[in-house]
Short mmCIF file of C-alpha atoms and ligand atoms in Angstrom, two decimals:
data_model
loop_
_atom_site.label_atom_id
_atom_site.label_comp_id
_atom_site.label_asym_id
_atom_site.label_seq_id
_atom_site.Cartn_x
_atom_site.Cartn_y
_atom_site.Cartn_z
CA MET A 130 -4.50 24.15 -31.55
CA LEU A 131 -4.61 20.70 -30.26
CA GLY A 132 -1.18 20.05 -31.79
CA ARG A 133 0.00 23.14 -29.93
CA ILE A 134 -1.31 21.90 -26.67
CA ALA A 135 0.18 18.44 -27.11
CA LEU A 136 3.50 19.97 -27.93
CA ALA A 137 3.49 22.15 -24.96
CA ALA A 138 2.63 19.35 -22.83
CA ALA A 139 5.45 17.15 -24.27
CA ALA A 140 7.88 20.00 -23.74
CA LEU A 141 6.86 20.40 -20.31
CA VAL A 142 7.22 16.77 -19.42
CA GLY A 143 10.56 16.60 -21.16
CA THR A 144 12.20 19.54 -19.68
CA ALA A 145 10.74 19.40 -16.13
CA SER A 146 11.06 15.63 -15.42
CA ALA A 147 14.54 16.31 -13.78
CA GLN A 148 12.96 18.65 -11.37
CA LEU A 149 10.98 16.18 -9.46
CA THR A 150 13.66 14.70 -7.15
CA ILE A 151 13.31 12.42 -4.06
CA THR A 152 15.29 14.00 -1.22
CA ASN A 153 14.60 11.27 1.33
CA PRO A 154 15.26 8.44 1.66
CA SER A 155 18.75 8.69 -0.01
CA ALA A 156 22.15 6.93 -0.15
CA ASN A 157 22.78 8.30 3.37
CA SER A 158 19.39 8.68 4.86
CA TRP A 159 17.98 5.14 5.48
CA TRP A 160 14.60 4.00 6.82
CA VAL A 161 13.82 1.64 9.67
CA ALA A 162 11.84 -1.52 9.36
CA GLN A 163 8.63 -1.76 11.16
CA SER A 164 8.60 1.88 11.93
CA GLN A 165 7.49 5.23 10.54
CA ASN A 166 9.66 6.58 7.80
CA THR A 167 9.67 9.91 5.96
CA LEU A 168 9.48 10.39 2.19
CA ALA A 169 10.23 13.81 0.81
CA TRP A 170 10.57 15.23 -2.67
CA THR A 171 10.98 18.75 -4.36
CA CYS A 172 7.36 19.60 -4.61
CA ASN A 173 8.03 23.12 -5.47
CA THR A 174 9.68 22.14 -8.83
CA SER A 175 7.57 19.24 -9.70
CA PRO A 176 5.74 19.38 -12.93
CA TYR A 177 3.27 16.48 -11.66
CA GLN A 178 0.43 17.08 -9.65
CA ASN A 179 0.29 13.51 -8.13
CA TYR A 180 1.79 10.08 -8.41
CA THR A 181 1.92 6.63 -7.33
CA VAL A 182 4.51 5.74 -4.64
CA LEU A 183 6.25 2.37 -5.24
CA LEU A 184 9.07 0.49 -3.43
CA ALA A 185 11.50 -1.50 -5.40
CA ASN A 186 14.75 -3.38 -4.80
CA SER A 187 17.60 -4.36 -7.17
CA ASN A 188 17.49 -7.87 -5.59
CA PRO A 189 14.44 -9.69 -6.94
CA SER A 190 14.55 -12.13 -4.03
CA ILE A 191 13.76 -9.11 -1.75
CA LEU A 192 11.13 -7.55 -4.19
CA ALA A 193 10.46 -9.23 -7.41
CA SER A 194 8.69 -6.38 -8.83
CA PRO A 195 7.98 -2.70 -7.64
CA LEU A 196 5.33 -2.64 -4.93
CA ALA A 197 2.85 0.18 -4.80
CA ILE A 198 2.75 1.84 -1.28
CA ILE A 199 0.59 4.79 -1.95
CA ALA A 200 -1.92 4.57 -4.82
CA VAL A 201 -2.16 8.49 -5.20
CA GLN A 202 0.21 10.91 -3.61
CA GLN A 203 -0.49 14.55 -4.09
CA ASN A 204 2.59 16.47 -4.93
CA TYR A 205 1.74 19.55 -2.85
CA ASP A 206 2.12 17.44 0.46
CA CYS A 207 5.82 17.77 -0.20
CA SER A 208 6.59 14.90 2.13
CA GLU A 209 4.73 11.97 3.62
CA THR A 210 5.13 9.55 6.63
CA ILE A 211 5.32 6.02 5.49
CA THR A 212 3.71 3.84 8.00
CA GLN A 213 4.76 0.39 8.82
CA GLN A 214 1.58 -0.87 7.39
CA GLN A 215 2.41 0.88 4.00
CA SER A 216 5.95 -0.50 3.93
CA ALA A 217 6.25 -3.78 5.63
CA GLN A 218 9.55 -4.68 4.07
CA PRO A 219 12.50 -6.30 5.69
CA ALA A 220 15.78 -4.77 6.57
CA GLY A 221 18.10 -4.63 3.58
CA THR A 222 20.00 -2.67 1.12
CA GLY A 223 19.33 -1.83 -2.58
CA TYR A 224 15.86 -0.34 -2.00
CA THR A 225 14.62 2.55 -4.18
CA VAL A 226 11.36 4.64 -4.04
CA LEU A 227 9.74 5.29 -7.32
CA LEU A 228 7.27 8.08 -8.14
CA ALA A 229 5.27 7.04 -11.24
CA SER A 230 2.22 7.95 -13.21
CA THR A 231 -0.97 6.86 -11.40
CA LEU A 232 -2.23 5.62 -14.74
CA ASN A 233 0.84 3.79 -15.72
CA SER A 234 3.17 2.59 -12.98
CA THR A 235 5.99 2.00 -15.41
CA ASP A 236 6.07 5.43 -16.42
CA ILE A 237 8.62 6.66 -13.77
CA TYR A 238 8.89 10.15 -12.86
CA ALA A 239 11.47 10.10 -10.37
CA GLN A 240 13.58 7.51 -8.66
CA SER A 241 15.38 7.78 -5.24
CA GLU A 242 19.11 6.93 -4.75
CA PRO A 243 19.45 3.27 -3.58
CA PHE A 244 18.90 3.36 0.21
CA GLU A 245 18.94 0.87 3.16
CA ILE A 246 16.12 -0.11 5.44
CA LYS A 247 17.80 -0.76 8.76
CA ALA A 248 16.55 -3.39 11.22
CA LEU A 249 13.98 -2.32 13.82
CA GLY A 250 15.45 -0.52 16.64
CA ALA A 251 18.16 1.30 14.41
CA ALA A 252 18.33 5.14 15.06
CA TYR A 253 16.89 7.17 12.50
CA PRO A 254 19.11 9.37 10.45
CA ALA A 255 19.57 12.74 12.20
CA THR A 256 17.95 14.91 9.52
CA THR A 257 14.68 13.20 9.42
CA ALA A 258 14.21 12.05 13.03
CA SER A 259 11.91 14.96 14.07
CA ALA A 260 9.78 14.60 10.85
CA SER A 261 9.27 10.91 11.64
CA ALA A 262 8.27 11.56 15.01
CA THR A 263 5.52 14.00 14.10
CA GLY A 264 4.00 12.22 11.33
CA SER A 265 0.50 10.84 11.66
CA ALA A 266 -0.71 10.95 8.11
CA GLY A 267 -0.64 7.37 7.52
CA SER A 268 -3.87 6.78 9.63
CA ALA A 269 -5.95 8.67 7.11
CA SER A 270 -5.55 6.06 4.30
CA PRO A 271 -4.37 2.49 4.80
CA THR A 272 -3.35 2.29 1.29
CA GLY A 273 -3.63 -1.03 -0.46
CA THR A 274 -0.82 -2.55 -2.28
CA THR A 275 -2.74 -3.89 -5.21
CA GLY A 276 -4.08 -2.38 -8.23
CA GLY A 277 -7.41 -3.17 -7.17
CA ALA A 278 -7.27 -0.65 -4.28
CA LEU A 279 -6.61 2.36 -6.69
CA ALA A 280 -10.29 3.05 -7.54
CA ASN A 281 -10.99 3.76 -3.84
CA TYR A 282 -8.61 6.51 -3.71
CA ILE A 283 -9.56 8.43 -6.65
CA PRO A 284 -12.61 10.51 -6.02
CA VAL A 285 -13.36 11.39 -9.54
CA GLY A 286 -15.45 14.49 -8.81
CA MET A 287 -13.00 15.88 -6.25
CA SER A 288 -10.00 15.64 -8.48
CA MET A 289 -11.73 17.54 -11.20
CA ALA A 290 -12.45 20.36 -8.62
CA ALA A 291 -8.91 20.07 -7.38
CA ALA A 292 -7.62 20.41 -10.86
CA LEU A 293 -9.92 23.42 -11.30
CA ALA A 294 -8.76 24.97 -8.24
CA LEU A 295 -5.21 24.59 -9.32
CA GLY A 296 -5.87 26.40 -12.69
CA LEU A 297 -4.77 23.21 -14.44
CA VAL A 298 -8.04 22.81 -16.45
CA VAL A 299 -8.76 25.58 -19.04
CA ALA A 300 -12.35 26.23 -19.25
C1 NAG B 634 3.69 2.98 -19.78
O1 NAG B 634 4.79 3.75 -19.72
C2 NAG B 634 6.04 3.13 -20.37
C3 NAG B 634 7.32 3.94 -19.95
O2 NAG B 634 7.01 5.32 -20.29
C4 NAG B 634 5.55 3.05 -21.76
O3 NAG B 634 6.75 2.36 -22.44
C5 NAG B 634 4.41 2.21 -21.92
O4 NAG B 634 4.13 2.33 -23.38
C6 NAG B 634 3.21 2.88 -21.26
N1 NAG B 634 2.12 1.83 -21.21
C7 NAG B 634 0.91 2.64 -21.78
C8 NAG B 634 -0.14 1.52 -21.77
O5 NAG B 634 0.72 3.68 -21.86
C1 NAG B 635 -3.61 13.80 -10.79
O1 NAG B 635 -3.12 14.86 -11.59
C2 NAG B 635 -3.67 14.87 -12.92
C3 NAG B 635 -3.18 16.01 -13.72
O2 NAG B 635 -1.75 15.61 -13.84
C4 NAG B 635 -5.30 15.32 -12.83
O3 NAG B 635 -5.85 15.18 -14.01
C5 NAG B 635 -5.94 14.21 -11.88
O4 NAG B 635 -7.18 14.65 -11.60
C6 NAG B 635 -5.20 14.13 -10.55
N1 NAG B 635 -5.75 12.97 -9.85
C7 NAG B 635 -5.97 13.12 -8.49
C8 NAG B 635 -6.63 11.88 -7.80
O5 NAG B 635 -5.68 14.20 -7.76
#
């Protein structure tokens, strides 16, 4: 029985990992430094309930290692406004957003295309301008960028309730 469950879980992860895709930012949809920006993903096909959001750069002098900008992001949100406090990164190219396991941030579920963070004052890409303008979600949780902040964002009792509500815990 346990073996079957483990196999089913492995199959789910194996086949579905390609179905969580970051749709914004992308190669032709940039972010703007010191501004609110939009992160969006294919929540409807995601096999994952939640993940840690990290920002990385191929140039180690810009970011030596991936930086956690949201400790626990719920998949069902489908998109999130990233505030200037969460991503205080300088303008540059070669950035990627990573969605990773909340328990192991090197277990990467999805990676965005390399994208650019343009300097403050640059126009937003046309497709995300309205989404960026309406966002205020960032005010709810000034997410820490260190591992130590994680504990503050995992209400253990609540997440169990959430898991039950989603039918993911079999009684
Ligand atoms: C974290 O994930 C990576 C990549 O999947 C894996 O190689 C590593 O063993 C994991 N670490 C732990 C502690 O599970
Ligand atoms: C994240 O998802 C896992 C299942 O993949 C669940 O067990 C856990 O409670 C969730 N955590 C939060 C904080 O929602």
